[in-house]
Coordinates of C-alpha atoms in Angstrom, one line a residue:
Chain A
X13 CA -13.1 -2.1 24.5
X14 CA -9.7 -3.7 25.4
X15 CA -6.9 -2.0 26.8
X16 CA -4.8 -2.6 23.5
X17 CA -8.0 -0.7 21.8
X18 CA -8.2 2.1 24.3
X19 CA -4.5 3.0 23.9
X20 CA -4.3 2.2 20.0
X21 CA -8.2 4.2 19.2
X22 CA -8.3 7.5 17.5
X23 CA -11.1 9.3 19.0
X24 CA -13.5 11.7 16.7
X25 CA -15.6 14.4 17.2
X26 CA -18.4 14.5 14.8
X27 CA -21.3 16.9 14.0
X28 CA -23.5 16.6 11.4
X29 CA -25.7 19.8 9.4
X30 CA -28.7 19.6 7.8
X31 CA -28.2 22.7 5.2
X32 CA -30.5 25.8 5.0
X33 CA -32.1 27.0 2.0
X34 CA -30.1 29.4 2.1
X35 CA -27.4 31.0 4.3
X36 CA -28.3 31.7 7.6
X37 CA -27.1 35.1 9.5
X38 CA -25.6 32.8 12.3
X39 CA -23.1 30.8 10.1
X40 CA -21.9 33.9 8.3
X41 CA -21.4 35.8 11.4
X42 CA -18.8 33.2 12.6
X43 CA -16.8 33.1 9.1
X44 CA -13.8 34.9 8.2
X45 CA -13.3 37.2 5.7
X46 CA -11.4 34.9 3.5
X47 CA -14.5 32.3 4.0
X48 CA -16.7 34.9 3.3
X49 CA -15.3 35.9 0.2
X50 CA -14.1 32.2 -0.7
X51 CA -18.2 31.4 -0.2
X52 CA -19.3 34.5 -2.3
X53 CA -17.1 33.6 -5.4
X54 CA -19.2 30.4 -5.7
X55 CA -21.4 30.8 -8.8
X56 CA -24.1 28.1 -7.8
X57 CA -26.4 29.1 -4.9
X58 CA -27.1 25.8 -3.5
X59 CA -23.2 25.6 -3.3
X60 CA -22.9 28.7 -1.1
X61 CA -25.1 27.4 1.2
X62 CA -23.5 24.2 1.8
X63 CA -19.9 25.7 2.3
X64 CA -21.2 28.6 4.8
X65 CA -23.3 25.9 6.9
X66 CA -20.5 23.2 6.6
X67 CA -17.5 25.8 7.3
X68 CA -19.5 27.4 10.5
X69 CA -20.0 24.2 11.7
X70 CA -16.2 23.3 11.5
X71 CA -15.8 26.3 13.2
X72 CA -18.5 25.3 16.1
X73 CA -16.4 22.0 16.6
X74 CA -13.1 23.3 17.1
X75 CA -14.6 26.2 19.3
X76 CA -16.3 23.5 21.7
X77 CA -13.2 22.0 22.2
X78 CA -11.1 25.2 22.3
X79 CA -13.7 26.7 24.1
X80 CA -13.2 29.9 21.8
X81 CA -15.9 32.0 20.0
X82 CA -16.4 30.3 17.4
X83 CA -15.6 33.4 14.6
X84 CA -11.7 33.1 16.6
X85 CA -11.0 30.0 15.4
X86 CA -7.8 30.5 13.4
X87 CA -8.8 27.8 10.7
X88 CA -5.8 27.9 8.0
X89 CA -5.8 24.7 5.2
X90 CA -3.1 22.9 3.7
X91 CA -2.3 22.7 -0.4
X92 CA -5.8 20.9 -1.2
X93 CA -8.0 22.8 1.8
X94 CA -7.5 20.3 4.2
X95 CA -8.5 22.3 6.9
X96 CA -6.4 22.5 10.4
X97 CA -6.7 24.9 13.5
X98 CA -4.9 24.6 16.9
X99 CA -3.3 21.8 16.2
X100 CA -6.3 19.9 16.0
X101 CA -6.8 17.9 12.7
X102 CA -9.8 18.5 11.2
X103 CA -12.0 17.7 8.0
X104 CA -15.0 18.5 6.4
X105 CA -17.5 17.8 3.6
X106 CA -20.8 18.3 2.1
X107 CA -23.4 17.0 -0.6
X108 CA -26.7 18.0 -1.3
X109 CA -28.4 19.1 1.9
X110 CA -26.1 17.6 4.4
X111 CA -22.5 18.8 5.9
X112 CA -20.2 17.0 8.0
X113 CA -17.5 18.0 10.4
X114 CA -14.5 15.8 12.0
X115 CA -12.1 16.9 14.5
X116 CA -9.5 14.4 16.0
X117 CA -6.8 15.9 18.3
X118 CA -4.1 13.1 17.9
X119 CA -4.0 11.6 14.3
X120 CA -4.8 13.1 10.9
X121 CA -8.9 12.5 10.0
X122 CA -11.0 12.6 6.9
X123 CA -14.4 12.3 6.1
X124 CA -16.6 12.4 3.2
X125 CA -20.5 11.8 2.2
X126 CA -22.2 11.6 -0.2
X127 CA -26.5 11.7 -0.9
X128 CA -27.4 8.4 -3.0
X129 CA -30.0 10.8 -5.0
X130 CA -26.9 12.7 -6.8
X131 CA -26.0 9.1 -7.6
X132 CA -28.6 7.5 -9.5
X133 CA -26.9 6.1 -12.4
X134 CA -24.6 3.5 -12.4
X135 CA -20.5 4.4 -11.2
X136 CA -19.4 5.1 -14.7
X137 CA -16.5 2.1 -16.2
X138 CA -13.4 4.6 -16.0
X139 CA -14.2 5.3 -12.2
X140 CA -15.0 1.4 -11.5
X141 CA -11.2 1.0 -13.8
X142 CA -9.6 2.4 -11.1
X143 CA -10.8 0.5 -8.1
X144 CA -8.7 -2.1 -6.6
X145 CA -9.4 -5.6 -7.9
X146 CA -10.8 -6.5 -4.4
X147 CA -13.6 -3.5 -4.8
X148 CA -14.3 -4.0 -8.3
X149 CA -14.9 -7.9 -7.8
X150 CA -17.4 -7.4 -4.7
X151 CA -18.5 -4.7 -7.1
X152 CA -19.2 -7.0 -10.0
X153 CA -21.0 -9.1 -8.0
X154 CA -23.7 -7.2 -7.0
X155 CA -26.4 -5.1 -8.7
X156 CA -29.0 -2.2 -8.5
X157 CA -28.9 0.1 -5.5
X158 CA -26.9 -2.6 -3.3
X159 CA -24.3 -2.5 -5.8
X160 CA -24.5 1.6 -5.8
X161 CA -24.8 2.1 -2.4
X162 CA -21.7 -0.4 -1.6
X163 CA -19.8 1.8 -4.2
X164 CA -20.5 5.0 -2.4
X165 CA -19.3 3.4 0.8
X166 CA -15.9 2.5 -1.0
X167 CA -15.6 5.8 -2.7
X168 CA -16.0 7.6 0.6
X169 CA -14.2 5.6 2.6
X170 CA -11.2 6.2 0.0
X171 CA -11.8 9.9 0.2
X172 CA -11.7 10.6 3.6
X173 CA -8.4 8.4 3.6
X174 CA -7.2 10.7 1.1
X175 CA -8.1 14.3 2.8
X176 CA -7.0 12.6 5.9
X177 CA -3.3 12.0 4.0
X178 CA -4.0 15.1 2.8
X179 CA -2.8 14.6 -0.7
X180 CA -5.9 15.0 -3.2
X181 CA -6.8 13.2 -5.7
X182 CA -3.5 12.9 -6.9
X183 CA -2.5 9.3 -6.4
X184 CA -4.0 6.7 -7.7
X185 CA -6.9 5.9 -6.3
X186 CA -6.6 2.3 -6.2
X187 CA -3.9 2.9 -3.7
X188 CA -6.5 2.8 -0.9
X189 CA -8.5 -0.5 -0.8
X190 CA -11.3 -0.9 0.8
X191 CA -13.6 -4.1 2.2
X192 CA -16.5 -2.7 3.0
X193 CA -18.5 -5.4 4.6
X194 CA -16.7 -5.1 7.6
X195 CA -15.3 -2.1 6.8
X196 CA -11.4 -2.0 6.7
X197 CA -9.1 0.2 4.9
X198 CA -5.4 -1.1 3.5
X199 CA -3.3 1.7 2.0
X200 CA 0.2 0.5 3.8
X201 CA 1.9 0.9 -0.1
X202 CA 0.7 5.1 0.5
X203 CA 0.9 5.8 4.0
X204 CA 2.4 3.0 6.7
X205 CA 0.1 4.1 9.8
X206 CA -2.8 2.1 10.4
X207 CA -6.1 3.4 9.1
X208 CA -9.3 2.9 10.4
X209 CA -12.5 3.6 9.2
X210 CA -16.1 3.5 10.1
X211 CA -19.8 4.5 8.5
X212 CA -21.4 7.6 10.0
X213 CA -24.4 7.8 7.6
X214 CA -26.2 11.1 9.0
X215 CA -29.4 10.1 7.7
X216 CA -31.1 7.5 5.2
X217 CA -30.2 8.7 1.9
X218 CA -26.6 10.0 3.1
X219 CA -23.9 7.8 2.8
X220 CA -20.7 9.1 5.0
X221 CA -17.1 7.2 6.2
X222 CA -15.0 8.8 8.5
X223 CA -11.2 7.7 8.6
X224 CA -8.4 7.9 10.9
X225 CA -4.7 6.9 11.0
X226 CA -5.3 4.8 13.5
X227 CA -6.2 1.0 14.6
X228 CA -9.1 1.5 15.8
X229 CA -11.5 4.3 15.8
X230 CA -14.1 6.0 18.0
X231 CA -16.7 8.4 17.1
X232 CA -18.4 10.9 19.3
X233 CA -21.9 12.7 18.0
X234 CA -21.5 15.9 18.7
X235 CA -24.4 18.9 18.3
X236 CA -22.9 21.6 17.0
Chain B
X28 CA -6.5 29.1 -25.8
X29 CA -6.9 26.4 -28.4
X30 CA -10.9 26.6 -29.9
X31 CA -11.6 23.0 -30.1
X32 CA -9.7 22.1 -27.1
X33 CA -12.2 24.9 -25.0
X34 CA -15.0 23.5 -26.7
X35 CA -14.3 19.7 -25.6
X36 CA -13.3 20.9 -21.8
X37 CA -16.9 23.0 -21.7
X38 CA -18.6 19.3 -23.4
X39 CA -17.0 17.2 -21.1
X40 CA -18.4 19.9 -17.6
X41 CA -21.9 19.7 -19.6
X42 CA -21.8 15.8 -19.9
X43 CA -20.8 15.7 -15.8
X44 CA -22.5 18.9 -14.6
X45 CA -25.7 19.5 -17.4
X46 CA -27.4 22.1 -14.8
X47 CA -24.0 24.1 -14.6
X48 CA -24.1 28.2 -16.6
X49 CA -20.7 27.0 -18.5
X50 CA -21.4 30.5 -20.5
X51 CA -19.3 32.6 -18.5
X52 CA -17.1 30.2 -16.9
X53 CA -13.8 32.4 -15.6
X54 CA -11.2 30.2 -17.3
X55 CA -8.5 31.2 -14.7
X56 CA -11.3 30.6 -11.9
X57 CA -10.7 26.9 -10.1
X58 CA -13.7 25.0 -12.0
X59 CA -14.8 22.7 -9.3
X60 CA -15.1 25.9 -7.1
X61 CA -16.7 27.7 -9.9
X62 CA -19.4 24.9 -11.3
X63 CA -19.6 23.3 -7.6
X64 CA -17.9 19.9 -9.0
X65 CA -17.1 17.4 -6.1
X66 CA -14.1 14.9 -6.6
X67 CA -15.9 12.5 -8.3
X68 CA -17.7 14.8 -10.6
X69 CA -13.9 15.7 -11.5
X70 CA -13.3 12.4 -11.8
X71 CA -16.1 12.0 -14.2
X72 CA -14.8 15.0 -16.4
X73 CA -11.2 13.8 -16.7
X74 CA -12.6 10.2 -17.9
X75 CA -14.8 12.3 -20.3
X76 CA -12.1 14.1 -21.4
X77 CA -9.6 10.9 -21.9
X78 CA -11.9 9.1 -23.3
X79 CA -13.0 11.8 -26.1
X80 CA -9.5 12.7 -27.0
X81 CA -7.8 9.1 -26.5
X82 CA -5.3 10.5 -24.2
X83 CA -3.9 9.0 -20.7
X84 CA -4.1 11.3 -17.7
X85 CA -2.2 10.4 -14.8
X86 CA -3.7 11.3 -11.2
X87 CA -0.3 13.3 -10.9
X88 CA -1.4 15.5 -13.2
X89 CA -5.0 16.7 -12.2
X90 CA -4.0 19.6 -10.4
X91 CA -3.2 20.6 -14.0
X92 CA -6.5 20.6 -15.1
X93 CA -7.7 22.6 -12.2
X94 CA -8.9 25.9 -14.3
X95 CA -10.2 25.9 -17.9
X96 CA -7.0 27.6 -19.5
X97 CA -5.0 24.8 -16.9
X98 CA -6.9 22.1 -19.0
X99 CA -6.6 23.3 -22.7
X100 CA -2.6 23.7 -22.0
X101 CA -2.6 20.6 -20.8
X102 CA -4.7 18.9 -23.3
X103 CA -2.7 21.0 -26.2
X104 CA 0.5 19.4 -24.9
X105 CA -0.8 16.1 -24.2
X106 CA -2.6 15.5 -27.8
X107 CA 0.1 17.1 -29.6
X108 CA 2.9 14.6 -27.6
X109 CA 5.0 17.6 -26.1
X110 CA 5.6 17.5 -22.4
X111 CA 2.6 19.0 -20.5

């Protein structure tokens, strides 16, 4: 890495979680009250799993680098539960049996994944209607799983540009192109910083992007 | 809460979600909390639910459509022309 790279990098903590069948006494002994009850509202099981496993292993993250107990970690989130403690930015996400976790100390982060089984049919026409003309004509040119699996890598990398901004869903989501192939995010017309992005996949079968306002980016696996 | 306009919200979550319990869905409860809906599952049931009832919905709007009676009050406004 240059010296340009060094100074402009973000650098990210990351931990992945392969979820439990169900919720394990160690994860809910970290969480807060409001994450326990936030976790017991949910009405689907398989749901209450994922958020207990993903939100202790936030928690683990921030308390490696805080060096706190991890059920001390004063996590608070923003308007669409973008998640922040200590000043740290952080981010988080889940599908199926996987979680991830982000932490970057400097610059806002996002990251999102999703398991290509939960996506077996083709990306329906009103989703690939709001893609940027760049995405939808890589898009039209490929077919069958390439064609979903390069869609996934645009629709995360978008969404963990968007919980990194922290605004939701709200803007259009066309307002974050993405080339996937190398990946490279341009969103200058939402947000002016520099984003950068990179694949994390935890496993075959998982597709994950992690983003960062920043030039270039640097991942660290962590264990958590 | 309009009928029809319930009924087309709960058709649209089947059409996106068919192994969700939509029978005693809290209508004041966030859905995608509630039916464990991720963004593009909410995506999918806003382009359900424009396409159905032939009405734009603007991304500024979605946090509008964030709870069942959010969405029928919406929808009510929106089909009817009066400012949502």
């Amino acid at each position: 890495m240059t010296d340009d790279r060094t100074r402009d990098s973000a650098v990210v903590s990351l931990a992945t979680v392969d979820v439990p069948d169900e919720v394990s006494d160690a994860d809910w002994a970290v969480l807060d009250e409001a994450e326990r009850h936030h976790v017991e509202r949910m009405r689907v099981p398989a749901q209450r799993v994922r958020s207990a496993a993903t939100r202790a292993a936030l928690r683990r993250l921030v308390a490696r680098r805080t060096g706190s107990d991890p059920a001390a970690v004063p996590i608070s989130r923003g308007q669409y539960g973008q998640p922040t403690a200590s000043g740290l930015y952080l981010s988080a996400a889940h599908s199926g049996r996987v979680g991830i976790v982000a932490l970057c100390e400097h610059v806002p982060v996002g990251v999102d994944v999703e398991c290509v089984d939960q996506h077996t049919h083709e990306p329906a026409s009103h989703m690939l209607d709001r893609l940027a003309p760049n995405e939808r004509r890589l898009l039209d040119e490929l077919d069958g799983e390439e064609r979903r699996l390069t869609f996934l890598r645009i629709w995360t990398a978008k969404e963990a540009v968007l919980k990194a901004i922290g605004c939701g869903l709200t803007v259009p989501l066309d307002a974050v192109a993405v080339d996937p192939n190398p990946l490279r995010i341009h969103a200058r017309e939402l947000d002016t910083r520099w984003w950068a992005a990179k694949a994390v996949d935890p496993r075959p079968g998982a597709i994950a992007t992690v983003a960062a306002a920043s030039r270039w980016l640097q991942v660290n696996r962590m264990r958590v | 809460m309009n009928p029809k306009l319930r009924m087309t919200v709960l058709d649209a979550l089947a059409a996106v979600a068919p192994d969700a319990d939509l029978s005693s869905l809290d209508p004041d409860a966030e859905m995608a909390e509630e039916l464990d809906l991720d963004s593009m599952d909410f995506l999918n049931v806003v382009g359900e639910l424009s396409e159905r009832l032939g009405v734009d919905i603007p991304e500024r709007d979605y946090p509008q459509l964030s709870t069942l009676v959010g969405a029928v009050a919406y929808l009510e406004a929106a089909t009817t022309g009066a400012t949502a």
